Coordinates of N, CA and C in Angstrom, one line a residue:
X1 N -52.5 -48.5 78.6 CA -52.5 -47.1 79.0 C -51.8 -46.2 77.9
X2 N -52.4 -45.1 77.5 CA -51.8 -44.3 76.4 C -50.9 -43.3 77.1
X3 N -49.5 -43.4 76.7 CA -48.5 -42.5 77.3 C -48.1 -41.4 76.4
X4 N -48.6 -41.3 75.1 CA -48.2 -40.3 74.2 C -48.6 -38.9 74.6
X5 N -49.8 -38.6 75.1 CA -50.1 -37.2 75.5 C -49.1 -36.7 76.6
X6 N -48.7 -37.7 77.5 CA -47.8 -37.2 78.5 C -46.4 -36.9 78.0
X7 N -46.0 -37.7 77.0 CA -44.7 -37.4 76.4 C -44.7 -36.1 75.6
X8 N -45.7 -35.9 74.9 CA -45.8 -34.6 74.1 C -45.8 -33.4 75.1
X9 N -46.5 -33.6 76.2 CA -46.6 -32.5 77.1 C -45.3 -32.2 77.7
X10 N -44.5 -33.3 78.0 CA -43.2 -33.1 78.6 C -42.2 -32.4 77.6
X11 N -42.3 -32.8 76.3 CA -41.4 -32.2 75.3 C -41.8 -30.8 75.1
X12 N -43.0 -30.4 75.0 CA -43.4 -29.0 74.8 C -43.0 -28.2 76.0
X13 N -43.1 -28.8 77.2 CA -42.6 -28.0 78.3 C -41.2 -27.7 78.3
X14 N -40.4 -28.7 77.8 CA -38.9 -28.4 77.7 C -38.5 -27.4 76.6
X15 N -39.2 -27.5 75.5 CA -38.8 -26.7 74.4 C -39.2 -25.2 74.6
X16 N -40.4 -24.9 75.1 CA -40.8 -23.6 75.2 C -41.3 -23.3 76.6
X17 N -40.8 -22.3 77.2 CA -41.2 -21.9 78.6 C -42.6 -21.3 78.6
X18 N -43.1 -20.9 77.4 CA -44.4 -20.2 77.4 C -45.6 -21.2 77.3
X19 N -45.3 -22.4 77.1 CA -46.3 -23.5 77.1 C -46.5 -24.1 78.5
X20 N -47.7 -24.2 78.8 CA -48.0 -24.8 80.2 C -47.6 -26.3 80.2
X21 N -47.2 -26.7 81.4 CA -46.8 -28.1 81.5 C -47.9 -29.1 81.4
X22 N -49.1 -28.6 81.6 CA -50.3 -29.5 81.5 C -51.3 -28.8 80.6
X23 N -51.7 -29.5 79.5 CA -52.6 -29.0 78.6 C -54.0 -29.7 78.7
X24 N -55.0 -29.0 78.5 CA -56.3 -29.7 78.6 C -56.4 -30.7 77.5
X25 N -57.2 -31.7 77.7 CA -57.4 -32.8 76.8 C -58.0 -32.3 75.4
X26 N -58.8 -31.3 75.5 CA -59.4 -30.9 74.2 C -58.4 -30.2 73.3
X27 N -57.3 -29.8 73.9 CA -56.2 -29.1 73.0 C -55.2 -30.1 72.4
X28 N -55.2 -31.3 72.9 CA -54.2 -32.3 72.5 C -54.5 -32.7 71.0
X29 N -55.7 -32.5 70.5 CA -56.0 -33.0 69.2 C -55.3 -32.1 68.1
X30 N -54.9 -30.9 68.5 CA -54.2 -30.1 67.5 C -52.7 -30.5 67.3
X31 N -52.2 -31.3 68.3 CA -50.9 -31.8 68.2 C -50.8 -33.0 67.2
X32 N -51.9 -33.5 66.8 CA -51.9 -34.7 65.9 C -51.9 -34.2 64.5
X33 N -51.2 -34.8 63.6 CA -51.2 -34.4 62.1 C -52.3 -35.0 61.3
X34 N -52.9 -36.1 61.9 CA -53.9 -36.8 61.1 C -55.2 -36.0 61.1
X35 N -55.5 -35.1 62.1 CA -56.7 -34.4 62.1 C -56.6 -33.0 61.4
X36 N -55.5 -32.6 60.8 CA -55.3 -31.3 60.2 C -56.0 -31.2 58.8
X37 N -56.7 -30.2 58.5 CA -57.4 -30.1 57.2 C -56.3 -29.8 56.1
X38 N -56.6 -30.3 54.9 CA -55.7 -30.1 53.8 C -55.8 -28.7 53.2
X39 N -55.0 -28.4 52.2 CA -55.1 -27.0 51.6 C -56.3 -26.9 50.7
X40 N -56.8 -25.7 50.5 CA -57.9 -25.5 49.7 C -57.6 -25.8 48.2
X41 N -58.6 -26.4 47.5 CA -58.4 -26.7 46.1 C -58.2 -25.5 45.3
X42 N -57.3 -25.5 44.3 CA -57.0 -24.3 43.5 C -58.2 -24.2 42.4
X43 N -58.4 -23.0 42.0 CA -59.4 -22.8 41.0 C -59.0 -23.4 39.6
X44 N -59.9 -23.8 38.9 CA -59.7 -24.4 37.5 C -59.1 -23.4 36.6
X45 N -58.0 -23.7 35.8 CA -57.4 -22.7 34.9 C -58.4 -22.3 33.8
X46 N -58.3 -21.1 33.3 CA -59.1 -20.6 32.2 C -58.5 -21.0 30.9
X47 N -59.1 -21.9 30.2 CA -58.6 -22.4 28.9 C -59.3 -21.8 27.8
X48 N -58.5 -21.3 26.8 CA -59.0 -20.6 25.6 C -58.9 -21.6 24.4
X49 N -59.9 -21.9 23.7 CA -59.9 -22.8 22.6 C -60.1 -22.0 21.3
X50 N -59.4 -22.4 20.2 CA -59.5 -21.8 18.9 C -60.2 -22.7 17.9
X51 N -60.9 -22.2 17.0 CA -61.6 -23.0 16.0 C -60.7 -23.4 14.8
X52 N -59.7 -22.6 14.5 CA -58.9 -23.0 13.3 C -57.4 -22.9 13.6
X53 N -56.5 -23.2 12.7 CA -55.1 -23.1 12.9 C -54.6 -21.7 12.7
X54 N -53.5 -21.4 13.4 CA -53.0 -20.0 13.3 C -52.1 -19.9 12.1
X55 N -52.1 -18.7 11.5 CA -51.3 -18.3 10.4 C -50.0 -17.7 10.8
X56 N -48.9 -18.2 10.4 CA -47.6 -17.6 10.8 C -47.4 -16.2 10.2
X57 N -46.9 -15.3 11.0 CA -46.7 -14.0 10.5 C -45.4 -13.9 9.7
X58 N -45.2 -12.9 8.8 CA -43.9 -12.8 8.1 C -42.8 -12.5 9.1
X59 N -41.6 -12.9 8.7 CA -40.4 -12.8 9.6 C -40.1 -11.4 9.9
X60 N -40.3 -10.5 8.9 CA -39.9 -9.1 9.2 C -40.8 -8.4 10.1
X61 N -42.1 -8.9 10.3 CA -43.0 -8.3 11.2 C -42.6 -8.7 12.6
X62 N -42.1 -9.9 12.8 CA -41.7 -10.4 14.1 C -40.4 -9.9 14.5
X63 N -39.5 -9.8 13.5 CA -38.1 -9.3 13.8 C -37.8 -8.1 12.9
X64 N -38.2 -6.9 13.2 CA -38.0 -5.8 12.3 C -36.5 -5.5 12.3
X65 N -36.0 -5.0 11.1 CA -34.5 -4.6 11.1 C -34.2 -3.4 12.0
X66 N -33.0 -3.4 12.5 CA -32.7 -2.2 13.4 C -32.6 -0.9 12.6
X67 N -33.0 0.1 13.2 CA -33.0 1.4 12.5 C -31.6 1.9 12.4
X68 N -31.2 2.5 11.2 CA -29.9 3.0 11.0 C -29.8 4.4 11.6
X69 N -28.7 4.6 12.4 CA -28.5 5.9 13.0 C -27.9 6.9 12.0
X70 N -27.1 6.4 11.0 CA -26.5 7.2 10.0 C -26.4 6.5 8.7
X71 N -26.1 7.2 7.7 CA -26.0 6.7 6.3 C -24.7 5.9 6.2
X72 N -24.8 4.9 5.4 CA -23.5 4.1 5.1 C -22.5 4.9 4.4
X73 N -21.2 4.8 4.7 CA -20.2 5.6 4.0 C -20.1 5.1 2.5
X74 N -19.8 6.0 1.7 CA -19.7 5.7 0.3 C -18.3 5.0 0.0
X75 N -18.3 4.0 -0.8 CA -17.1 3.4 -1.2 C -16.2 4.2 -2.1
X76 N -15.0 4.4 -1.7 CA -14.1 5.3 -2.5 C -13.5 4.4 -3.7
X77 N -13.4 5.1 -4.8 CA -12.9 4.4 -6.0 C -11.4 4.3 -5.8
X78 N -10.9 3.0 -6.1 CA -9.5 2.7 -5.9 C -8.7 2.8 -7.2
X79 N -9.4 2.9 -8.4 CA -8.6 2.9 -9.6 C -7.8 4.2 -9.8
X80 N -8.2 5.4 -9.3 CA -7.3 6.5 -9.5 C -6.0 6.3 -8.7
X81 N -6.1 5.7 -7.5 CA -4.8 5.5 -6.8 C -3.9 4.5 -7.5
X82 N -4.5 3.5 -8.0 CA -3.7 2.4 -8.7 C -3.1 3.1 -10.0
X83 N -3.8 3.9 -10.7 CA -3.2 4.5 -11.9 C -2.1 5.5 -11.5
X84 N -2.3 6.2 -10.4 CA -1.2 7.1 -9.9 C 0.0 6.4 -9.6
X85 N -0.1 5.3 -8.8 CA 1.1 4.5 -8.5 C 1.7 3.8 -9.7
X86 N 0.9 3.4 -10.7 CA 1.5 2.9 -11.9 C 2.3 3.9 -12.7
X87 N 1.8 5.1 -12.8 CA 2.5 6.2 -13.5 C 3.8 6.5 -12.8
X88 N 3.7 6.6 -11.4 CA 5.0 6.9 -10.7 C 6.0 5.7 -10.8
X89 N 5.5 4.5 -10.8 CA 6.4 3.4 -11.0 C 7.1 3.4 -12.4
X90 N 6.3 3.6 -13.4 CA 6.8 3.6 -14.8 C 7.8 4.8 -15.0
X91 N 7.4 6.0 -14.4 CA 8.3 7.1 -14.5 C 9.7 6.9 -13.8
X92 N 9.6 6.3 -12.6 CA 10.8 5.9 -11.9 C 11.7 4.9 -12.6
X93 N 11.0 3.9 -13.2 CA 11.8 2.9 -13.9 C 12.5 3.5 -15.2
X94 N 11.7 4.4 -15.9 CA 12.3 5.1 -17.0 C 13.5 6.0 -16.7
X95 N 13.3 6.7 -15.6 CA 14.4 7.5 -15.1 C 15.7 6.7 -14.8
X96 N 15.4 5.6 -14.1 CA 16.5 4.7 -13.8 C 17.3 4.2 -15.0
X97 N 16.5 3.7 -16.0 CA 17.1 3.2 -17.2 C 17.9 4.3 -18.0
X98 N 17.3 5.5 -18.0 CA 17.9 6.6 -18.7 C 19.3 7.0 -18.0
X99 N 19.3 7.0 -16.7 CA 20.5 7.3 -15.9 C 21.6 6.2 -16.2
X100 N 21.2 4.9 -16.1 CA 22.2 3.9 -16.3 C 22.7 3.9 -17.8
X101 N 21.8 4.1 -18.7 CA 22.3 4.2 -20.1 C 23.2 5.4 -20.4
X102 N 22.9 6.5 -19.7 CA 23.7 7.7 -19.9 C 25.1 7.5 -19.3
X103 N 25.2 6.8 -18.2 CA 26.5 6.5 -17.6 C 27.3 5.6 -18.5
X104 N 26.7 4.6 -19.1 CA 27.4 3.8 -20.1 C 28.0 4.6 -21.2
X105 N 27.2 5.5 -21.7 CA 27.7 6.4 -22.8 C 28.9 7.2 -22.4
X106 N 28.8 7.8 -21.2 CA 29.9 8.6 -20.7 C 31.2 7.8 -20.6
X107 N 31.1 6.6 -20.1 CA 32.3 5.8 -20.0 C 32.7 5.0 -21.2
X108 N 32.0 5.2 -22.3 CA 32.4 4.5 -23.5 C 33.7 5.1 -24.1
X109 N 34.4 4.2 -24.9 CA 35.6 4.6 -25.5 C 35.4 5.6 -26.7
X110 N 34.2 5.6 -27.3 CA 33.9 6.5 -28.4 C 33.8 7.9 -27.9
X111 N 33.1 8.2 -26.7 CA 33.0 9.5 -26.2 C 34.4 10.0 -25.7
X112 N 35.1 9.1 -25.1 CA 36.5 9.5 -24.6 C 37.4 9.9 -25.7
X113 N 37.3 9.2 -26.9 CA 38.1 9.6 -28.0 C 37.7 10.9 -28.6
X114 N 36.4 11.1 -28.7 CA 35.9 12.4 -29.2 C 36.4 13.6 -28.4
X115 N 36.3 13.4 -27.0 CA 36.7 14.5 -26.2 C 38.3 14.7 -26.3
X116 N 39.0 13.7 -26.5 CA 40.5 13.8 -26.6 C 40.8 14.6 -27.9
X117 N 40.0 14.3 -29.0 CA 40.2 15.0 -30.2 C 39.9 16.5 -30.1
X118 N 38.8 16.8 -29.3 CA 38.4 18.2 -29.2 C 39.4 19.0 -28.3
X119 N 39.9 18.4 -27.3 CA 40.9 19.1 -26.5 C 42.2 19.4 -27.2
X120 N 42.6 18.6 -28.2 CA 43.8 18.8 -28.9 C 43.7 19.7 -30.1
X121 N 42.5 20.1 -30.5 CA 42.2 20.9 -31.6 C 42.5 22.3 -31.3
X122 N 43.4 23.0 -32.1 CA 43.7 24.4 -31.9 C 42.5 25.3 -32.2
X123 N 41.8 25.0 -33.3 CA 40.7 25.9 -33.7 C 39.6 25.8 -32.6
X124 N 39.4 24.6 -31.9 CA 38.4 24.5 -30.9 C 38.8 25.3 -29.6
X125 N 40.1 25.3 -29.3 CA 40.6 26.1 -28.2 C 40.5 27.6 -28.4
X126 N 40.6 28.0 -29.7 CA 40.5 29.4 -30.0 C 39.1 29.9 -29.8
X127 N 38.1 29.0 -30.1 CA 36.7 29.4 -29.9 C 36.2 29.2 -28.5
X128 N 36.4 28.1 -27.9 CA 35.9 27.8 -26.6 C 36.9 28.0 -25.4
X129 N 38.2 28.2 -25.7 CA 39.1 28.4 -24.7 C 39.8 27.1 -24.2
X130 N 40.5 27.2 -23.2 CA 41.2 26.0 -22.6 C 40.2 25.3 -21.7
X131 N 40.8 24.1 -21.2 CA 40.0 23.2 -20.3 C 38.7 22.8 -20.8
X132 N 38.7 22.4 -22.1 CA 37.4 21.9 -22.7 C 37.0 20.6 -22.0
X133 N 35.7 20.5 -21.6 CA 35.2 19.4 -20.9 C 33.7 19.3 -21.2
X134 N 33.1 18.2 -20.9 CA 31.7 18.0 -21.0 C 30.9 18.8 -20.0
X135 N 29.8 19.4 -20.4 CA 29.0 20.2 -19.5 C 28.0 19.3 -18.7
X136 N 28.0 19.4 -17.4 CA 27.2 18.6 -16.6 C 25.8 19.2 -16.4
X137 N 24.9 18.4 -16.0 CA 23.5 18.8 -15.7 C 23.2 18.6 -14.2
X138 N 22.4 19.6 -13.7 CA 22.2 19.5 -12.2 C 21.3 18.3 -11.9
X139 N 20.3 18.0 -12.8 CA 19.4 16.9 -12.5 C 20.0 15.5 -12.7
X140 N 21.3 15.5 -13.2 CA 22.0 14.3 -13.3 C 23.2 14.2 -12.3
X141 N 23.1 15.0 -11.3 CA 24.1 15.1 -10.3 C 25.4 15.5 -10.8
X142 N 25.4 16.5 -11.8 CA 26.6 17.0 -12.3 C 27.2 16.2 -13.5
X143 N 26.6 15.1 -13.9 CA 27.1 14.4 -15.0 C 26.5 15.0 -16.3
X144 N 27.2 14.9 -17.4 CA 26.7 15.4 -18.7 C 25.6 14.4 -19.3
X145 N 24.8 15.0 -20.1 CA 23.7 14.2 -20.8 C 24.2 14.0 -22.2
X146 N 24.2 12.7 -22.6 CA 24.6 12.4 -24.0 C 23.3 11.8 -24.6
X147 N 22.9 12.5 -25.7 CA 21.7 12.1 -26.5 C 22.1 11.3 -27.7
X148 N 21.4 10.2 -27.9 CA 21.7 9.4 -29.1 C 22.0 8.0 -28.6
X149 N 22.6 7.2 -29.5 CA 22.9 5.8 -29.3 C 24.4 5.5 -29.7
X150 N 24.9 4.6 -29.0 CA 26.3 4.1 -29.4 C 26.2 2.6 -29.5
X151 N 26.3 2.0 -30.7 CA 26.2 0.6 -30.9 C 27.3 0.2 -31.9
X152 N 28.5 -0.1 -31.3 CA 29.7 -0.4 -32.1 C 29.5 -1.8 -32.8
X153 N 28.7 -2.7 -32.1 CA 28.5 -4.0 -32.7 C 27.7 -4.0 -33.9
X154 N 26.7 -3.1 -34.0 CA 25.9 -2.9 -35.2 C 26.4 -1.9 -36.2
X155 N 27.5 -1.2 -35.8 CA 28.1 -0.3 -36.7 C 27.4 1.0 -36.8
X156 N 26.8 1.5 -35.7 CA 26.1 2.8 -35.8 C 26.4 3.6 -34.5
X157 N 26.9 4.8 -34.7 CA 27.1 5.8 -33.6 C 26.5 7.1 -34.0
X158 N 25.7 7.6 -33.2 CA 25.0 8.9 -33.4 C 24.8 9.6 -32.1
X159 N 25.6 10.5 -31.6 CA 25.5 11.2 -30.3 C 25.6 12.7 -30.5
X160 N 25.1 13.3 -29.4 CA 25.3 14.8 -29.3 C 25.3 15.1 -27.8
X161 N 26.2 16.1 -27.4 CA 26.3 16.4 -26.0 C 26.9 17.8 -25.9
X162 N 26.8 18.4 -24.8 CA 27.2 19.8 -24.5 C 28.7 19.8 -24.0
X163 N 29.5 20.7 -24.4 CA 30.8 20.9 -23.9 C 31.0 22.4 -23.6
X164 N 32.0 22.7 -22.8 CA 32.3 24.0 -22.4 C 33.8 24.2 -22.1
X165 N 34.2 25.4 -22.3 CA 35.6 25.8 -22.0 C 35.7 27.0 -21.2
X166 N 36.9 27.6 -21.2 CA 37.1 28.8 -20.4 C 36.5 30.1 -21.1
X167 N 36.3 30.0 -22.4 CA 35.7 31.2 -23.1 C 34.2 31.0 -23.4
X168 N 33.7 29.8 -23.6 CA 32.3 29.6 -24.0 C 32.0 28.2 -24.0
X169 N 30.8 27.9 -24.5 CA 30.3 26.5 -24.6 C 29.6 26.3 -25.9
X170 N 29.4 25.0 -26.2 CA 28.7 24.6 -27.5 C 28.2 23.2 -27.4
X171 N 27.7 22.7 -28.6 CA 27.1 21.4 -28.7 C 27.9 20.6 -29.7
X172 N 28.2 19.4 -29.4 CA 29.0 18.5 -30.3 C 28.0 17.5 -31.0
X173 N 28.2 17.4 -32.3 CA 27.3 16.4 -33.0 C 28.3 15.5 -33.7
X174 N 28.1 14.2 -33.5 CA 29.0 13.2 -34.1 C 28.1 12.0 -34.6
X175 N 28.4 11.6 -35.9 CA 27.7 10.5 -36.5 C 28.7 9.7 -37.3
X176 N 28.7 8.4 -37.0 CA 29.7 7.5 -37.7 C 29.0 6.2 -37.9
X177 N 29.3 5.5 -39.1 CA 28.7 4.2 -39.4 C 29.8 3.3 -39.9
X178 N 29.5 2.0 -39.9 CA 30.4 1.0 -40.5 C 29.5 0.3 -41.5
X179 N 29.9 0.4 -42.7 CA 29.0 -0.2 -43.8 C 29.1 -1.7 -43.8
X180 N 30.3 -2.3 -43.6 CA 30.4 -3.7 -43.6 C 31.2 -4.1 -42.4
X181 N 31.0 -5.3 -42.0 CA 31.7 -5.9 -40.8 C 33.2 -6.1 -41.2
X182 N 34.0 -5.6 -40.3 CA 35.5 -5.7 -40.5 C 36.1 -4.5 -41.2
X183 N 35.3 -3.5 -41.6 CA 35.9 -2.3 -42.2 C 35.9 -1.2 -41.2
X184 N 36.7 -0.1 -41.3 CA 36.7 1.0 -40.4 C 35.4 1.8 -40.4
X185 N 35.1 2.5 -39.3 CA 34.0 3.4 -39.3 C 34.2 4.6 -40.2
X186 N 33.1 5.1 -40.8 CA 33.2 6.2 -41.7 C 32.4 7.4 -41.0
X187 N 33.1 8.5 -40.8 CA 32.5 9.6 -40.1 C 31.6 10.4 -41.1
X188 N 30.4 10.5 -40.8 CA 29.4 11.3 -41.6 C 29.3 12.7 -41.1
X189 N 29.4 12.9 -39.8 CA 29.2 14.3 -39.2 C 30.0 14.4 -38.0
X190 N 30.8 15.4 -37.9 CA 31.6 15.7 -36.7 C 31.8 17.2 -36.6
X191 N 31.0 17.9 -35.9 CA 31.1 19.3 -35.8 C 30.7 19.8 -34.4
X192 N 31.1 21.0 -34.1 CA 30.7 21.7 -32.9 C 30.1 23.0 -33.2
X193 N 28.9 23.3 -32.7 CA 28.2 24.6 -32.9 C 28.3 25.3 -31.6
X194 N 29.1 26.4 -31.5 CA 29.2 27.2 -30.3 C 28.0 28.0 -30.1
X195 N 27.8 28.5 -28.8 CA 26.6 29.2 -28.5 C 26.6 30.6 -29.2
X196 N 27.7 31.1 -29.6 CA 27.8 32.4 -30.4 C 27.5 32.2 -31.8
X197 N 27.2 30.9 -32.3 CA 26.9 30.6 -33.7 C 28.1 30.1 -34.5
X198 N 29.3 30.1 -34.0 CA 30.4 29.6 -34.7 C 30.4 28.1 -34.9
X199 N 30.6 27.6 -36.1 CA 30.5 26.2 -36.5 C 31.9 25.7 -36.7
X200 N 32.4 24.7 -36.0 CA 33.7 24.1 -36.2 C 33.5 22.7 -36.7
X201 N 33.9 22.4 -37.9 CA 33.6 21.1 -38.5 C 35.0 20.4 -38.6
X202 N 34.9 19.1 -38.3 CA 36.1 18.2 -38.4 C 35.7 17.0 -39.2
X203 N 36.6 16.7 -40.1 CA 36.4 15.6 -41.0 C 37.3 14.4 -40.8
X204 N 38.2 14.5 -39.8 CA 39.1 13.5 -39.5 C 38.5 12.3 -38.8
X205 N 38.7 11.1 -39.1 CA 38.1 9.9 -38.5 C 38.9 9.7 -37.2
X206 N 38.1 9.6 -36.1 CA 38.7 9.4 -34.8 C 38.4 8.1 -34.2
X207 N 37.6 7.3 -34.9 CA 37.2 6.0 -34.4 C 37.6 4.9 -35.3
X208 N 38.0 3.7 -34.9 CA 38.4 2.6 -35.7 C 37.6 1.4 -35.4

C-alpha cells in the first residue's frame, strides 16, 4: 500500500491553511519532481569568423596623450643668480681683507712712530694746530684709512694717510727703504701736504 500521497497531504495541510486537506489524485502528480519539465534550451550564440589575422593598431591611437590645459612654464636661467652671488662673495671677502690689513697698519709701530714725530713738530702744530691725530673714515667705523704697504722684513715702507688738527687737516706721505739687511732704514720721503696747500717736509729718520 502506497502511503506517500497521504503523508504529503498531511504535510501540506499543516504548512498552509489555504491548501485543502484532501487533494484529488490528478493533482498529486505535480508534487513529484520527476515529472517536471526541464528549462527551455538556450539559443545558439552568434559566432563571427574572420578570414585573416588582425593588424595591431599603433599605441598612440589606442592610448592618445592627455590634452594639455596650459603651456609648460619656461625654465629660468640660473647663471645670472650664480654670477650675482659670486660677485657679492668676492666683494665681501675683499672688503674683509682690506679691513683686517688696515687694522694691522694702524697698530704697527711704524705708523705710531710717524704720528709721535708729527705731534712733537712745532712747524706742524703751527699749520694744523694742536691735537694732531689721524682722520677717521665713516665707512671704516671711524678708523683711519692707511694706503700703501708696510713690510719691515723686506725693507720697504710706503704709506699715506690723512691727519687733522684743531686748525686744519692734511695728508701724510712717508716712504722708507732698507738697502741691505742689518742696516738702518733710509727715509726717501716724509712730508705733509695741508689742505690749504702748505707743504711741510721732514728729513729726519724716525724708523730704525
